[in-house]
């Protein structure tokens, strides 16, 4: 199963989801069966490392984002991935407008997998302070638990 996390810049929220969920997959012993990637709807930060504030906040909870590099969503992602998970409703709308009709069921809101925050947005932390990055991690960890349970149920 191939899972793509998508935000706007691919330097804050989706790399955080990529690093957290990748770690959950490793801990569950599923690295052979699940692959994880992230991308942005915008092209501004292509090739860049994650925002240092995201990288530091994730590091403090045991997640390594240092090897990730930003890229933009590609048309082939819609056929390549099984699940394309948007961090907020704007990313979701942008993805649906790019997506071929037959692939639209693969596009979902990431927080629909969370037990504490179903269907909401992961707020963009880029212009805010440190607490925004902690909030992103709280939401991403919660949705990643639900997503892992969903993936395990599909693989069994
Ligand atoms: P992200 O956050 O979508 O979570 O990566 C942002 C990163 C950069 C910008 C906006 C949001 N920006 O305006 O450059």
JSON list of N, CA, C and O in Angstrom, two decimals, residues 32 34 37 40 48-49 52 59 62 74 86 96 109 128 131 136 144 149:
[
{"chain": "A", "resi": 32, "resn": "UNK", "atom": "N", "xyz": [7.88, -3.52, 4.53]},
{"chain": "A", "resi": 32, "resn": "UNK", "atom": "CA", "xyz": [7.86, -4.21, 3.23]},
{"chain": "A", "resi": 32, "resn": "UNK", "atom": "C", "xyz": [6.52, -4.04, 2.51]},
{"chain": "A", "resi": 32, "resn": "UNK", "atom": "O", "xyz": [6.43, -4.25, 1.30]},
{"chain": "A", "resi": 34, "resn": "UNK", "atom": "N", "xyz": [4.16, -1.30, 3.21]},
{"chain": "A", "resi": 34, "resn": "UNK", "atom": "CA", "xyz": [3.60, 0.07, 3.18]},
{"chain": "A", "resi": 34, "resn": "UNK", "atom": "C", "xyz": [4.71, 1.04, 2.80]},
{"chain": "A", "resi": 34, "resn": "UNK", "atom": "O", "xyz": [5.78, 1.03, 3.41]},
{"chain": "A", "resi": 37, "resn": "UNK", "atom": "N", "xyz": [5.19, 8.71, 1.39]},
{"chain": "A", "resi": 37, "resn": "UNK", "atom": "CA", "xyz": [5.86, 9.84, 0.75]},
{"chain": "A", "resi": 37, "resn": "UNK", "atom": "C", "xyz": [5.03, 11.09, 1.07]},
{"chain": "A", "resi": 37, "resn": "UNK", "atom": "O", "xyz": [3.93, 11.00, 1.62]},
{"chain": "A", "resi": 40, "resn": "UNK", "atom": "N", "xyz": [3.80, 18.70, -1.91]},
{"chain": "A", "resi": 40, "resn": "UNK", "atom": "CA", "xyz": [3.05, 19.94, -1.73]},
{"chain": "A", "resi": 40, "resn": "UNK", "atom": "C", "xyz": [2.25, 20.27, -2.98]},
{"chain": "A", "resi": 40, "resn": "UNK", "atom": "O", "xyz": [2.63, 19.89, -4.09]},
{"chain": "A", "resi": 48, "resn": "UNK", "atom": "N", "xyz": [13.83, 21.62, -1.01]},
{"chain": "A", "resi": 48, "resn": "UNK", "atom": "CA", "xyz": [14.27, 22.08, 0.33]},
{"chain": "A", "resi": 48, "resn": "UNK", "atom": "C", "xyz": [14.02, 21.02, 1.40]},
{"chain": "A", "resi": 48, "resn": "UNK", "atom": "O", "xyz": [13.10, 20.21, 1.30]},
{"chain": "A", "resi": 49, "resn": "UNK", "atom": "N", "xyz": [14.83, 21.11, 2.47]},
{"chain": "A", "resi": 49, "resn": "UNK", "atom": "CA", "xyz": [14.60, 20.31, 3.67]},
{"chain": "A", "resi": 49, "resn": "UNK", "atom": "C", "xyz": [13.34, 20.81, 4.36]},
{"chain": "A", "resi": 49, "resn": "UNK", "atom": "O", "xyz": [12.92, 21.95, 4.14]},
{"chain": "A", "resi": 52, "resn": "UNK", "atom": "N", "xyz": [13.01, 24.05, 9.67]},
{"chain": "A", "resi": 52, "resn": "UNK", "atom": "CA", "xyz": [13.77, 23.65, 10.87]},
{"chain": "A", "resi": 52, "resn": "UNK", "atom": "C", "xyz": [12.90, 23.56, 12.12]},
{"chain": "A", "resi": 52, "resn": "UNK", "atom": "O", "xyz": [13.17, 22.75, 13.01]},
{"chain": "A", "resi": 59, "resn": "UNK", "atom": "N", "xyz": [11.88, 15.96, 16.01]},
{"chain": "A", "resi": 59, "resn": "UNK", "atom": "CA", "xyz": [13.06, 15.31, 16.61]},
{"chain": "A", "resi": 59, "resn": "UNK", "atom": "C", "xyz": [12.85, 15.11, 18.11]},
{"chain": "A", "resi": 59, "resn": "UNK", "atom": "O", "xyz": [13.22, 14.07, 18.68]},
{"chain": "A", "resi": 62, "resn": "UNK", "atom": "N", "xyz": [11.07, 12.11, 18.76]},
{"chain": "A", "resi": 62, "resn": "UNK", "atom": "CA", "xyz": [11.67, 10.86, 18.28]},
{"chain": "A", "resi": 62, "resn": "UNK", "atom": "C", "xyz": [11.50, 10.58, 16.80]},
{"chain": "A", "resi": 62, "resn": "UNK", "atom": "O", "xyz": [11.68, 9.44, 16.37]},
{"chain": "A", "resi": 74, "resn": "UNK", "atom": "N", "xyz": [2.58, 15.42, -8.42]},
{"chain": "A", "resi": 74, "resn": "UNK", "atom": "CA", "xyz": [2.67, 15.15, -9.86]},
{"chain": "A", "resi": 74, "resn": "UNK", "atom": "C", "xyz": [1.40, 14.43, -10.30]},
{"chain": "A", "resi": 74, "resn": "UNK", "atom": "O", "xyz": [0.78, 13.70, -9.50]},
{"chain": "A", "resi": 86, "resn": "UNK", "atom": "N", "xyz": [-4.91, 14.68, 2.34]},
{"chain": "A", "resi": 86, "resn": "UNK", "atom": "CA", "xyz": [-4.75, 16.14, 2.41]},
{"chain": "A", "resi": 86, "resn": "UNK", "atom": "C", "xyz": [-4.74, 16.61, 3.85]},
{"chain": "A", "resi": 86, "resn": "UNK", "atom": "O", "xyz": [-5.52, 16.14, 4.69]},
{"chain": "A", "resi": 96, "resn": "UNK", "atom": "N", "xyz": [-8.41, 17.50, -5.62]},
{"chain": "A", "resi": 96, "resn": "UNK", "atom": "CA", "xyz": [-9.55, 17.00, -6.41]},
{"chain": "A", "resi": 96, "resn": "UNK", "atom": "C", "xyz": [-9.61, 17.68, -7.77]},
{"chain": "A", "resi": 96, "resn": "UNK", "atom": "O", "xyz": [-9.99, 17.05, -8.75]},
{"chain": "A", "resi": 109, "resn": "UNK", "atom": "N", "xyz": [-9.28, 13.43, 3.45]},
{"chain": "A", "resi": 109, "resn": "UNK", "atom": "CA", "xyz": [-8.72, 14.29, 4.49]},
{"chain": "A", "resi": 109, "resn": "UNK", "atom": "C", "xyz": [-7.97, 13.41, 5.50]},
{"chain": "A", "resi": 109, "resn": "UNK", "atom": "O", "xyz": [-8.52, 12.44, 6.02]},
{"chain": "A", "resi": 128, "resn": "UNK", "atom": "N", "xyz": [3.18, 31.01, 12.38]},
{"chain": "A", "resi": 128, "resn": "UNK", "atom": "CA", "xyz": [2.92, 31.11, 13.82]},
{"chain": "A", "resi": 128, "resn": "UNK", "atom": "C", "xyz": [4.13, 30.73, 14.67]},
{"chain": "A", "resi": 128, "resn": "UNK", "atom": "O", "xyz": [5.24, 30.62, 14.17]},
{"chain": "A", "resi": 131, "resn": "UNK", "atom": "N", "xyz": [4.05, 26.67, 19.39]},
{"chain": "A", "resi": 131, "resn": "UNK", "atom": "CA", "xyz": [2.92, 25.82, 19.78]},
{"chain": "A", "resi": 131, "resn": "UNK", "atom": "C", "xyz": [2.19, 25.26, 18.56]},
{"chain": "A", "resi": 131, "resn": "UNK", "atom": "O", "xyz": [1.63, 24.16, 18.63]},
{"chain": "A", "resi": 136, "resn": "UNK", "atom": "N", "xyz": [0.47, 20.53, 15.39]},
{"chain": "A", "resi": 136, "resn": "UNK", "atom": "CA", "xyz": [0.57, 19.68, 14.19]},
{"chain": "A", "resi": 136, "resn": "UNK", "atom": "C", "xyz": [0.95, 18.26, 14.60]},
{"chain": "A", "resi": 136, "resn": "UNK", "atom": "O", "xyz": [0.33, 17.28, 14.17]},
{"chain": "A", "resi": 144, "resn": "UNK", "atom": "N", "xyz": [-2.35, 9.31, 12.64]},
{"chain": "A", "resi": 144, "resn": "UNK", "atom": "CA", "xyz": [-1.47, 8.21, 12.23]},
{"chain": "A", "resi": 144, "resn": "UNK", "atom": "C", "xyz": [-1.84, 6.92, 12.94]},
{"chain": "A", "resi": 144, "resn": "UNK", "atom": "O", "xyz": [-1.73, 5.83, 12.36]},
{"chain": "A", "resi": 149, "resn": "UNK", "atom": "N", "xyz": [-4.16, 1.60, 12.00]},
{"chain": "A", "resi": 149, "resn": "UNK", "atom": "CA", "xyz": [-5.18, 0.56, 12.25]},
{"chain": "A", "resi": 149, "resn": "UNK", "atom": "C", "xyz": [-5.93, 0.23, 10.96]},
{"chain": "A", "resi": 149, "resn": "UNK", "atom": "O", "xyz": [-6.20, -0.94, 10.66]}
]
